[in-house]
XYZ file of C-alpha atoms in Angstrom:
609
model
C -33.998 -13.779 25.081
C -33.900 -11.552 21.849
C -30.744 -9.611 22.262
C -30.185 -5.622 21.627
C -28.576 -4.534 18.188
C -27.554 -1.510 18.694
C -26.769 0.769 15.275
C -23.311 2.475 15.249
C -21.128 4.894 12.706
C -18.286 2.839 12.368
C -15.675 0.262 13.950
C -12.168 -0.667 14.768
C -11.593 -4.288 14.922
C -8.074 -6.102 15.356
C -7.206 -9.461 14.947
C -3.811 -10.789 16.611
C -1.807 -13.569 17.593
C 1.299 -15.681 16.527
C 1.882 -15.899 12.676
C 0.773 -19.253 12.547
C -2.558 -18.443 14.083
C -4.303 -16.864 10.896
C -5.212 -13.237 12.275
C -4.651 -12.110 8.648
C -7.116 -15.042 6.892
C -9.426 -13.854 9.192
C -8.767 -10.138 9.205
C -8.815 -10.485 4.840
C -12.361 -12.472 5.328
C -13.832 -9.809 7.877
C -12.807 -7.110 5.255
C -14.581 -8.524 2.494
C -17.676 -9.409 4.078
C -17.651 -5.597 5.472
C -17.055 -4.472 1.620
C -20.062 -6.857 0.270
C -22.735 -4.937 2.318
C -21.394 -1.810 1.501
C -19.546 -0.352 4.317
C -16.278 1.568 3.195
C -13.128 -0.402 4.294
C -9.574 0.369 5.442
C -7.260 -2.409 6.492
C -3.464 -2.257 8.160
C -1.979 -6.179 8.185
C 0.975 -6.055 10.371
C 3.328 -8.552 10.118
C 6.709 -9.742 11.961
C 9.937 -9.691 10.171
C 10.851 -13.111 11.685
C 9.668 -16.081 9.325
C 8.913 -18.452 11.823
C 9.736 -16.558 15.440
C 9.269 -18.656 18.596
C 5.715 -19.537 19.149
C 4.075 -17.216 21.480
C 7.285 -14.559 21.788
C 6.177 -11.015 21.157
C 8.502 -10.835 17.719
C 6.206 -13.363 16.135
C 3.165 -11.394 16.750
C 1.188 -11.081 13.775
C -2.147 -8.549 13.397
C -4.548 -7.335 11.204
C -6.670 -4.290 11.526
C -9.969 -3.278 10.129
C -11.540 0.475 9.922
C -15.374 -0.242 8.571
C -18.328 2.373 8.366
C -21.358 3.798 6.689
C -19.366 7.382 6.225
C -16.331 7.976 3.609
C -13.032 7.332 6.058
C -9.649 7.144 4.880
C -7.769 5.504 7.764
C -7.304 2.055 9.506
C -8.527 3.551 13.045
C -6.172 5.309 15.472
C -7.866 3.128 18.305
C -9.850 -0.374 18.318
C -13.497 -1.103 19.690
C -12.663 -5.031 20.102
C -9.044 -6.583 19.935
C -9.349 -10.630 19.544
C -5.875 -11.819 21.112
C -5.000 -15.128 20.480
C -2.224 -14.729 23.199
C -0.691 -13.350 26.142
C 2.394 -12.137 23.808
C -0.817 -10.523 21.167
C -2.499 -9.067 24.546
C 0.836 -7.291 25.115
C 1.752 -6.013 21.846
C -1.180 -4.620 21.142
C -3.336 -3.877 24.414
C -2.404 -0.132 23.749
C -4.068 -0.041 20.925
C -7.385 -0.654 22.695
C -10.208 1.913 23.790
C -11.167 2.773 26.914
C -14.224 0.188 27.548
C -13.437 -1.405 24.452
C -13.865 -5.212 23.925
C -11.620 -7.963 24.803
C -12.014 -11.381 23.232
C -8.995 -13.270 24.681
C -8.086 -17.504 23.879
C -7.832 -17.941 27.780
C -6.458 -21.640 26.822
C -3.163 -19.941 25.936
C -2.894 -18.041 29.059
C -0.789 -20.653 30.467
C 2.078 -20.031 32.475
C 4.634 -20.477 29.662
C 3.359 -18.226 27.516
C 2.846 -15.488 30.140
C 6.661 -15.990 30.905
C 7.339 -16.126 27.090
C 5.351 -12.375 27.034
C 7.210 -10.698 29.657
C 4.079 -11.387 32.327
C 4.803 -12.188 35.668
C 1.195 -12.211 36.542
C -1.870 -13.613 34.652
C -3.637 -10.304 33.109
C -6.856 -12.035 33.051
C -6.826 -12.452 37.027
C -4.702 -9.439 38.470
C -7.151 -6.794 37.672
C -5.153 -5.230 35.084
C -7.663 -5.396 32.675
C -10.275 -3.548 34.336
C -11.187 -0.310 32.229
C -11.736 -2.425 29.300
C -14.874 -5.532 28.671
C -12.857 -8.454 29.010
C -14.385 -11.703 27.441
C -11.856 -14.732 28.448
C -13.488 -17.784 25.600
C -11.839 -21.140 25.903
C -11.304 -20.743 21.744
C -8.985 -24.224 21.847
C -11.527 -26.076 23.713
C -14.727 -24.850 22.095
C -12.967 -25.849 18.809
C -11.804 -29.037 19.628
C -15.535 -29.606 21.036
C -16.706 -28.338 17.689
C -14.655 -30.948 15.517
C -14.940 -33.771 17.411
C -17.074 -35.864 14.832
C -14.194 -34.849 12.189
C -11.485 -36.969 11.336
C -8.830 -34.158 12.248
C -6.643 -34.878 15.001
C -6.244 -32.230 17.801
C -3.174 -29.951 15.939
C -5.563 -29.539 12.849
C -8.311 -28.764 14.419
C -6.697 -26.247 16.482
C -5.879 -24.351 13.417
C -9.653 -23.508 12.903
C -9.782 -21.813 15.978
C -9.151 -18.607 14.007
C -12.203 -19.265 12.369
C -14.360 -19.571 15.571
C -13.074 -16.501 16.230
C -14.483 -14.788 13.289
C -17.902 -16.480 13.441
C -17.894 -14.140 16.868
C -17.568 -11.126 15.601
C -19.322 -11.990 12.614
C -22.414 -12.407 15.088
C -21.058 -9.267 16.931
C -21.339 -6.489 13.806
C -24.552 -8.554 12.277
C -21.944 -9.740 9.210
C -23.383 -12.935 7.021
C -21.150 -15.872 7.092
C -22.348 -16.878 3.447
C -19.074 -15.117 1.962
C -16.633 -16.325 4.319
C -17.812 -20.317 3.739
C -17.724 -19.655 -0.265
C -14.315 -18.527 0.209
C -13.280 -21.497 2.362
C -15.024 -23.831 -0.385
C -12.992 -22.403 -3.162
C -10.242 -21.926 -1.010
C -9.589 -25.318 0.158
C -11.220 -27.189 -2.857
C -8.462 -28.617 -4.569
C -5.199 -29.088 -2.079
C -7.030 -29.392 0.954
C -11.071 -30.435 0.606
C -10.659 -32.278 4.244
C -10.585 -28.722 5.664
C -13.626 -27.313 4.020
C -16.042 -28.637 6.692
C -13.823 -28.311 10.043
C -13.511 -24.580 9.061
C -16.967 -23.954 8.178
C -17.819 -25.524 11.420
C -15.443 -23.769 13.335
C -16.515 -20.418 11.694
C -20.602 -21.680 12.831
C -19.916 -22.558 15.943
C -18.207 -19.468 16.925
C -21.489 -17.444 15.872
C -23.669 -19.872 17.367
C -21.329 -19.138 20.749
C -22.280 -15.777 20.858
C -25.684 -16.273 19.901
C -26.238 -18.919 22.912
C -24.257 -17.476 25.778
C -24.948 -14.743 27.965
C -21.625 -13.330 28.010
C -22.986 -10.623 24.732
C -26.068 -9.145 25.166
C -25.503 -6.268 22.277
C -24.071 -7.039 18.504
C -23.705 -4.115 16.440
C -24.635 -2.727 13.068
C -23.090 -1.060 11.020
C -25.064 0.563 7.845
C -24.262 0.270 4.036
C -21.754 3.472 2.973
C -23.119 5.781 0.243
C -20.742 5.381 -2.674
C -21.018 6.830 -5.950
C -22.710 4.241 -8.720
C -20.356 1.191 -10.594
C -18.870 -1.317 -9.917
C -16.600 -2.254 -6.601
C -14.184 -4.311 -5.477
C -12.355 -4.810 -2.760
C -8.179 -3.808 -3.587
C -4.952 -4.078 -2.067
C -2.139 -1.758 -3.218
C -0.172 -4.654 -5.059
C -3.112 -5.483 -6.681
C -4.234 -2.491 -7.852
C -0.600 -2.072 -9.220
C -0.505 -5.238 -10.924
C -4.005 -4.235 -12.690
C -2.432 -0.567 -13.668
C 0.683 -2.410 -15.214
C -1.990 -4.533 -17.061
C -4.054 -1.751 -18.012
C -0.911 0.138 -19.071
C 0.329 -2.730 -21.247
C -3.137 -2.886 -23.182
C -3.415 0.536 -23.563
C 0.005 0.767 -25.256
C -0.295 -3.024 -27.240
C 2.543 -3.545 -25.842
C 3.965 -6.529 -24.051
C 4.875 -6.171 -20.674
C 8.139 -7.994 -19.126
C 8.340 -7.395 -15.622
C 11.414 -8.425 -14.193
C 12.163 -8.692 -10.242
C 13.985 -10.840 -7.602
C 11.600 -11.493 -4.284
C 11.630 -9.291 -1.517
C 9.103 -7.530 0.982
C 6.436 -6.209 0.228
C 6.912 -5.950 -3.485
C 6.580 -9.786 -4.065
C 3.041 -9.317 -4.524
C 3.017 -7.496 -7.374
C 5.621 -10.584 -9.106
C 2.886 -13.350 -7.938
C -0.028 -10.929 -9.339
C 1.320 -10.606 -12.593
C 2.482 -14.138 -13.043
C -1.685 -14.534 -12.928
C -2.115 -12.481 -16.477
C 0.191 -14.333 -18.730
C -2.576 -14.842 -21.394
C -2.767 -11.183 -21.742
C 0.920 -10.367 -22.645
C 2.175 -10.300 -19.813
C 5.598 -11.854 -19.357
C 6.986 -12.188 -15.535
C 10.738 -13.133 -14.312
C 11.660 -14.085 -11.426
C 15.757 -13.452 -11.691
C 18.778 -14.576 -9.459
C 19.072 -11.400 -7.980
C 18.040 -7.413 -8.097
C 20.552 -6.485 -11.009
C 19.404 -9.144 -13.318
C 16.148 -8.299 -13.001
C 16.309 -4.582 -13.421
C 18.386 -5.588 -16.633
C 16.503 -8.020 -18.298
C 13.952 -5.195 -18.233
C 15.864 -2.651 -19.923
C 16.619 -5.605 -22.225
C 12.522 -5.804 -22.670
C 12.405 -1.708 -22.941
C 15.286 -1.761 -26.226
C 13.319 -4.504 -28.017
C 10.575 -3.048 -27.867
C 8.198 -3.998 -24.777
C 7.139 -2.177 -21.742
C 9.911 -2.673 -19.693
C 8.955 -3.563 -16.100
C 11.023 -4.183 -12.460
C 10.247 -4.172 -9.021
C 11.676 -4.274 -5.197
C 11.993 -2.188 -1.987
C 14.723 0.036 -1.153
C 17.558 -2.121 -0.471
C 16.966 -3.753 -4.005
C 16.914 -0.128 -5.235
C 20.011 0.304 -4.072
C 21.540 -2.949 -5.766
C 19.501 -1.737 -9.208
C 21.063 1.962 -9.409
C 23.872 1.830 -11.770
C 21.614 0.191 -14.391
C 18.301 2.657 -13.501
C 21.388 4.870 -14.633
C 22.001 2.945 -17.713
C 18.550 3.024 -18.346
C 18.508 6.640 -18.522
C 21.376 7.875 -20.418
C 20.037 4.731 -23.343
C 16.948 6.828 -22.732
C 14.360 3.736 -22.528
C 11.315 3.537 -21.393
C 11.592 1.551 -17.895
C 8.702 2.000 -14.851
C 10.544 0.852 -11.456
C 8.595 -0.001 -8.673
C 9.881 1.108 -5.181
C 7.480 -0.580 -2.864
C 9.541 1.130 0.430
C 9.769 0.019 3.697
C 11.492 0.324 6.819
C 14.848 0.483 6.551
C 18.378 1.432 6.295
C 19.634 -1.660 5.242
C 17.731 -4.416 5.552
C 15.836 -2.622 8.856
C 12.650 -3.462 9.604
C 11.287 -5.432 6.891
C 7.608 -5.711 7.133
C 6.922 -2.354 8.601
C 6.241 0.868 6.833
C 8.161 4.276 6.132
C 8.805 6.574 3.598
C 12.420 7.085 3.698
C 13.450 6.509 0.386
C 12.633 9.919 -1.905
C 15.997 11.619 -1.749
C 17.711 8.295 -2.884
C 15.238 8.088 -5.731
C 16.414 11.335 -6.827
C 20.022 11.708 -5.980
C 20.989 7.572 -5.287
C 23.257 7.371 -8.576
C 25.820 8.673 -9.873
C 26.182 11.591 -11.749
C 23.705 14.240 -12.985
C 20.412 11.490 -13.007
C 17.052 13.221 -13.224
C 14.087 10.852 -13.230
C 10.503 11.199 -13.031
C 8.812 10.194 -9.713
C 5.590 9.256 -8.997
C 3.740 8.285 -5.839
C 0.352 6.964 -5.101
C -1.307 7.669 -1.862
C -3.958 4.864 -1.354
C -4.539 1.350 -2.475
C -6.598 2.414 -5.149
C -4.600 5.594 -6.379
C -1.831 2.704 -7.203
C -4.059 1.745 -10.169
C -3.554 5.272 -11.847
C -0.537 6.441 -10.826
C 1.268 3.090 -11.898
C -0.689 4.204 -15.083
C 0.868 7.432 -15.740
C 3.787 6.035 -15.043
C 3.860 4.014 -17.536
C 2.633 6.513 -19.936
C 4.930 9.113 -19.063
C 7.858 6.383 -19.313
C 6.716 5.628 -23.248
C 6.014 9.066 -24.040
C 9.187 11.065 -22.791
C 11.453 7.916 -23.337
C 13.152 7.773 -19.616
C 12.715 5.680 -16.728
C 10.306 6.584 -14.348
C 9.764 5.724 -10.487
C 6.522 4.475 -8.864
C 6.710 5.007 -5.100
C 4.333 2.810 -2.671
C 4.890 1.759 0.590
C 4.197 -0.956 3.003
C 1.291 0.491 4.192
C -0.311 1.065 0.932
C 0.760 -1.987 -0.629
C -1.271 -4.437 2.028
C -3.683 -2.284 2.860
C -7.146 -2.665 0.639
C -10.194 -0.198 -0.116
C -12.950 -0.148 -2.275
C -12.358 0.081 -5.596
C -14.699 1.704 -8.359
C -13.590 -0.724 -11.267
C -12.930 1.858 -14.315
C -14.387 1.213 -17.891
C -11.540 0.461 -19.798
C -12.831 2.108 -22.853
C -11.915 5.627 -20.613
C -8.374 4.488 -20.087
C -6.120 7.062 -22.232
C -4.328 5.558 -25.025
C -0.327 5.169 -24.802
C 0.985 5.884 -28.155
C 4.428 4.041 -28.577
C 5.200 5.542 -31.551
C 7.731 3.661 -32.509
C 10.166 4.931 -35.666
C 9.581 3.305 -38.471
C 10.465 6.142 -41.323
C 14.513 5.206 -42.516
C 14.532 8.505 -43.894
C 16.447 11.103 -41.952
C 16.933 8.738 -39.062
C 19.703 9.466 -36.274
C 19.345 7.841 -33.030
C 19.268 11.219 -31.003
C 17.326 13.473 -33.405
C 14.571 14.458 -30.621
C 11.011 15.376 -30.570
C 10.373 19.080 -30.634
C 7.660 19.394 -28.232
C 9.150 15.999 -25.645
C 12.857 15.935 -26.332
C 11.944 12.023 -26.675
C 14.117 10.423 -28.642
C 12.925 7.951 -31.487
C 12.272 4.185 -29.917
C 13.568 2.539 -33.025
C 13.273 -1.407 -32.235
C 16.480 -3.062 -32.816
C 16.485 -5.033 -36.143
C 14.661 -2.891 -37.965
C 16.624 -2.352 -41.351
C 17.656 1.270 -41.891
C 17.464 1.694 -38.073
C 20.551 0.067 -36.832
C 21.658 2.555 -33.939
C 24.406 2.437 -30.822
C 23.262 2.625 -27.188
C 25.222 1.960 -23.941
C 26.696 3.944 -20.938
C 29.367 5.859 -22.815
C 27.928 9.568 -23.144
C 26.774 9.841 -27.139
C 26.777 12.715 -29.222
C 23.745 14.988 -29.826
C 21.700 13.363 -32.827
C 24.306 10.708 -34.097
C 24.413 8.714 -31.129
C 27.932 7.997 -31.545
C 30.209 7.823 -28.329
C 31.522 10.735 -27.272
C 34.181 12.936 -24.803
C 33.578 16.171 -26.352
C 32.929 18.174 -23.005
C 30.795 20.813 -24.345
C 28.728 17.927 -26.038
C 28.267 16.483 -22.388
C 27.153 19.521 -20.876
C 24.397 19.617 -23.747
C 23.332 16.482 -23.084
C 23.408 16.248 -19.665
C 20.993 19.474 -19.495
C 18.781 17.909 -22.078
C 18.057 14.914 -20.284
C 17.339 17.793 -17.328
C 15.120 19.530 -19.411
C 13.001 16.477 -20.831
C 12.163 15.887 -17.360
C 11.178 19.384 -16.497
C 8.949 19.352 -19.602
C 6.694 16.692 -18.166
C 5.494 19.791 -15.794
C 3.932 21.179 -18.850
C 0.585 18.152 -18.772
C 0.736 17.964 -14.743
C -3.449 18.831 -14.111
C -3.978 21.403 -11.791
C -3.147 20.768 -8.395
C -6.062 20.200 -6.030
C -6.743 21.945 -2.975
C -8.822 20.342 -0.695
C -10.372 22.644 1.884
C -9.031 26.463 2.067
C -7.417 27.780 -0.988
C -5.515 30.081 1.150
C -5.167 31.133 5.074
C -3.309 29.920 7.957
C -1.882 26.488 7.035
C -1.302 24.375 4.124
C -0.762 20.381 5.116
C 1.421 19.582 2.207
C 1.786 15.507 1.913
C 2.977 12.778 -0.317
C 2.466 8.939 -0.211
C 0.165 6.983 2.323
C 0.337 9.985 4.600
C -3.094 10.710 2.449
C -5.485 9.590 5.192
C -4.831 10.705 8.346
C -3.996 14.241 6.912
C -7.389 14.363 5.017
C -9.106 13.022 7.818
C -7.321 15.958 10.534
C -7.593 18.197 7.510
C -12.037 17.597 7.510
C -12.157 17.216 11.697
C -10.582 20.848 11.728
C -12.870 22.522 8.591
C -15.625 21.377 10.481
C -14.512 23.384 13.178
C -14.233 26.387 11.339
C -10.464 26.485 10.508
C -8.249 28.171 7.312
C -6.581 25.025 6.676
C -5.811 23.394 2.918
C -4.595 20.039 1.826
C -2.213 18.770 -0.974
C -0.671 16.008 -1.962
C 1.671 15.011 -4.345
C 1.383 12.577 -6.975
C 3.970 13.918 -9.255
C 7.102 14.596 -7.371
C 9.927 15.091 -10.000
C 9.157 17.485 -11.316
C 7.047 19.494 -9.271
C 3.648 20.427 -10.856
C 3.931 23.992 -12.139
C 1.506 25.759 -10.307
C 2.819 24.448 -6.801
C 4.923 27.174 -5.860
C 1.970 29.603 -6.188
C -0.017 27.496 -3.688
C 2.368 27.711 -1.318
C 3.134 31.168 -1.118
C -0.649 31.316 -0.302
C -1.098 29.889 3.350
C 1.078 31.316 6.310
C 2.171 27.924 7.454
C 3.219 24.491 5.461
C 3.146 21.760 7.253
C 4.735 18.646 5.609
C 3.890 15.331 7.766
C 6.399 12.680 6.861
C 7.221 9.272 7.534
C 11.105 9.878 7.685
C 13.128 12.588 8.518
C 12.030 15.546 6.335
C 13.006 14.487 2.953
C 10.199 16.345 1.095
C 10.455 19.101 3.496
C 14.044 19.425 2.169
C 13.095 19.330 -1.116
C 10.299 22.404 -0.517
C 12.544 24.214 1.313
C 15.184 24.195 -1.738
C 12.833 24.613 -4.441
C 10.679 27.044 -2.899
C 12.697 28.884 -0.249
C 9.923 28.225 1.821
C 10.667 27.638 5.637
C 8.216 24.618 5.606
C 7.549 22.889 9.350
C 7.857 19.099 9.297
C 6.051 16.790 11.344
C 8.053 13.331 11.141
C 7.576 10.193 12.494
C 10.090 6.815 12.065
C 8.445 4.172 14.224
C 7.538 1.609 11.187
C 3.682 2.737 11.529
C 1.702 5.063 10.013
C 0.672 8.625 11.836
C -2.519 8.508 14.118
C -4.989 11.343 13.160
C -4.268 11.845 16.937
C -0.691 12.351 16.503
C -1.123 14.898 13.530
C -4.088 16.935 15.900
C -2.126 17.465 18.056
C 0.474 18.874 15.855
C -2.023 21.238 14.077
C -3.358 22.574 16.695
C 0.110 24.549 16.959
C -0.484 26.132 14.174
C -4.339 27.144 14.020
């Protein structure tokens, strides 16, 4: 019998099981395939904190979800249309997270009684009639596997590790995907270490389509049409990646090398293992003994002369403070990379949250103003990692790139840039003897020169001590401080001065302004469209530059009746409006580890409009 595909908008598709069970192989695979015939693609990996939790607990559940469609969407999915758990302890976790009527693909072999107990069941959910509003499709996934691989030389633990991939071949078949992607990748993938696992996998990943093809369990697969985007070239990006390729960019740009120094730690570890891949283009990575040698080897890179590079997530920011400090009374050009996550301390490692802005601007000693930056989307980390960079060389001073969990291992589309459009970063580095003095600034920047050490005629003093204006030479002249102090204040303030025009998207005035920063960028703009479609006032921003404020912000604000700033914290940039401005912005906050639902923010609006 020819079985019904039925065409459909878009889909919500989760993956999840133990850590060990591949939900995010899968989940990466399923992603790409959707992004090679054209659908638009957002991701959310969620992983546990634990490294190796007890097999089948709830801690060591591990998911991935994928957001695919023909339309433009900027979120992950508030709810799923099929959840594939692997377990009783994945049923549990994530069961909420299913529709009404959605579908169920569950690996009845591990419904066994221990891992019910090891869930927190006391009854099996697959025969208590728990289960009932939703299409519940128990599949023996162990067996069917094993059955698969019998004529391989794997013994029953390796071939049980393919199961994963008999699970994608099913919803593969489901949403009318091509395997022909997924079994190149597993061909390159396992090629050199592991060539022994190239045909259990692809056989696994056959058999699982052929499954659904053959039984009468599915009568309807899916399709999903091609997305319109605008014409180039695409790829497929996660946030660390498309910060490792801005860093790259940045370095060429400038013809500078880049030293990027960092000591592992979640999530920023990605962007270390990226750039460790672009050696032959400058690029010099270093992985140091801990958070305080890294930032300093690279504000050891920044006064010789390179593009001065480190990384980590806000409990390594907090280690790295007294020499971001150093940094910026030297007045080098250093980009630091906050990749944040939950925390405070070490908190909740692999989830996501946006409560580190007020220690970026007030976590060190002393009057410190630095430039922030923050991207909003997987892609935006390409650019704004960029400008980073630029304004770091430019207005010699450290500057802060903000990401966050969710943007950082989340992946998009990318529209790969022509790197003959990239803007030029001018180093200008002193070379004139003549007239020379360490602190003799540029009129229009207040940059100091960037004279590279060795240079004869150009020997100069740097360090921690406060120097004098123009000689450089220590100093404990108070008046002398208080100059200097509001200089480095005012060469921060002057980066307002290029800020582009802010962007409104939506109302450019009315009844309510959703101001945002960060990954927040999604779910607002997706609320922001539902409710202009409806016929609402309502306006969006969101902030790349965030020290200093662009210069035509306050304006905008004193515009709309109502700001609403949602935030994944406590109100941090909602304090920061409220000073600035004297504006009596309304926050909308939310400290769970996971992004907002466009549900969740909705609601909130609808208080307002």
């Amino acid at each position: 019998m020819r079985k019904q595909v039925e065409q459909i908008q878009a889909a919500t598709v989760l993956f999840a099981g133990d850590s060990g069970d591949g939900s995010q192989t899968i989940g990466t695979q399923m992603t790409e395939t959707s992004a090679i015939v054209g659908n638009d693609v957002a991701t959310l990996p969620d992983y546990p904190a634990e490294i190796k939790a007890p097999a089948g607990s709830l801690a060591g559940v591990s998911g991935f979800q994928l957001h695919f469609s023909s339309e433009t969407i900027h979120t992950p999915g508030d709810v799923c249309d099929v959840l594939v758990a692997m377990n009783p302890a994945a049923l549990k976790v994530n069961l909420h997270k299913l529709k009404d009527n959605g579908i169920l693909i569950v690996n009845s072999d591990n419904f066994a009684r221990k891992n019910l107990r090891l869930a927190g069941y006391t009854d099996n959910p697959l025969e208590d009639d728990s289960l009932t509003k939703y299409q519940v499709f128990p599949v023996e996934l162990t067996t069917l596997t094993r059955t698969a691989l019998e004529d391989t030389d794997l013994d029953l633990s390796k071939r049980d590790l393919c199961k994963n991939f008999f699970a994608l071949g099913m919803i593969l078949w489901l949403y009318n995907r091509p395997m022909d992607y997924t079994i190149r990748w597993v061909k390159t993938k396992f090629a050199t270490k592991n060539p022994h696992l190239i045909e259990p996998n692809i056989l696994a990943l056959r058999a699982g389509n052929t499954y659904c093809e053959a039984t009468e369990q599915f009568v309807t697969s899916y399709e999903v049409k091609p997305a319109e985007f605008a014409p180039g070239k695409y790829r497929n990006i996660a946030g660390n990646t498309s910060t490792v390729l801005g860093l790259v960019a940045a370095a060429h740009q400038s013809g500078l090398q880049l030293v990027y120094g960092s000591y592992p730690i979640t999530p920023a570890s990605d962007i270390l293992h990226g750039l460790a891949n672009y050696r032959n283009f400058g690029i010099v990575t270093m992985q140091m003994e801990d958070e305080i040698a890294a930032v300093g080897v690279a504000i050891g890179a920044a006064f010789s002369g390179a593009l001065g590079v480190t990384g980590s997530s806000g409990p390594g920011l907090a280690l790295k403070s007294e020499a971001i400090n150093l940094a910026m009374i030297t007045e080098l050009p250093l980009v630091v990379c906050n990749i944040q996550r939950a925390g405070p301390s070490t908190g909740m490692p692999t989830k996501t949250e946006q409560a580190d802005l007020l220690q970026m601007f007030y976590g060190r000693n002393g009057e410190s103003p630095i430039p922030i930056l923050s991207a909003c989307r997987p892609i935006d980390c390409f650019e704004t990692v960029f400008e980073a960079c630029r304004i770091a060389v430019k207005y010699r001073t450290p500057v802060i790139f903000l990401s966050e969990l969710y943007i950082a291992l989340g992946a998009e589309p990318w529209q790969i840039p022509d790197v003959a459009d990239l803007p030029q970063i001018e180093p200008d580095f002193q070379t004139d003897v003549n007239g020379f003095e360490p602190y003799l600034r540029d009129a229009e920047t207040l940059a100091r020169p960037w004279a590279k050490p060795g240079t004869p005629g150009l020997e100069h003093r740097i360090g921690g001590l406060e120097k004098s204006d123009i000689t450089g030479n220590v100093s404990y002249d108070a008046e002398n401080h208080e100059k200097m102090v509001t200089i480095r204040a005012e060469k921060v303030k002057h980066i307002a001065d290029e800020i582009p025009p802010t962007e409104i998207f939506g109302a450019q005035e009315g009844d309510l302004l959703v101001l945002g920063w960060g990954g927040t960028f999604g779910t607002i703009r997706t609320v922001v469209e539902n409710r202009i479609e409806a016929g609402c006032a309502i306006g969006h921003v969101h902030l790349r530059y965030l020290n200093p404020f662009p210069s035509d912000l306050g304006e905008i604000l004193s515009r709309f009746k109502t700001i609403l700033i949602p935030e994944l914290n406590s109100g941090h940039l909602r304090q920061l409006i409220r000073s600035e401005y004297l504006i009596d912005a309304v926050g909308f906050n939310k400290i769970q580890g996971q992004p907002f639902h466009v549900f969740e923010l909705e609601s909130k609006i609808e208080n307002y409009i």
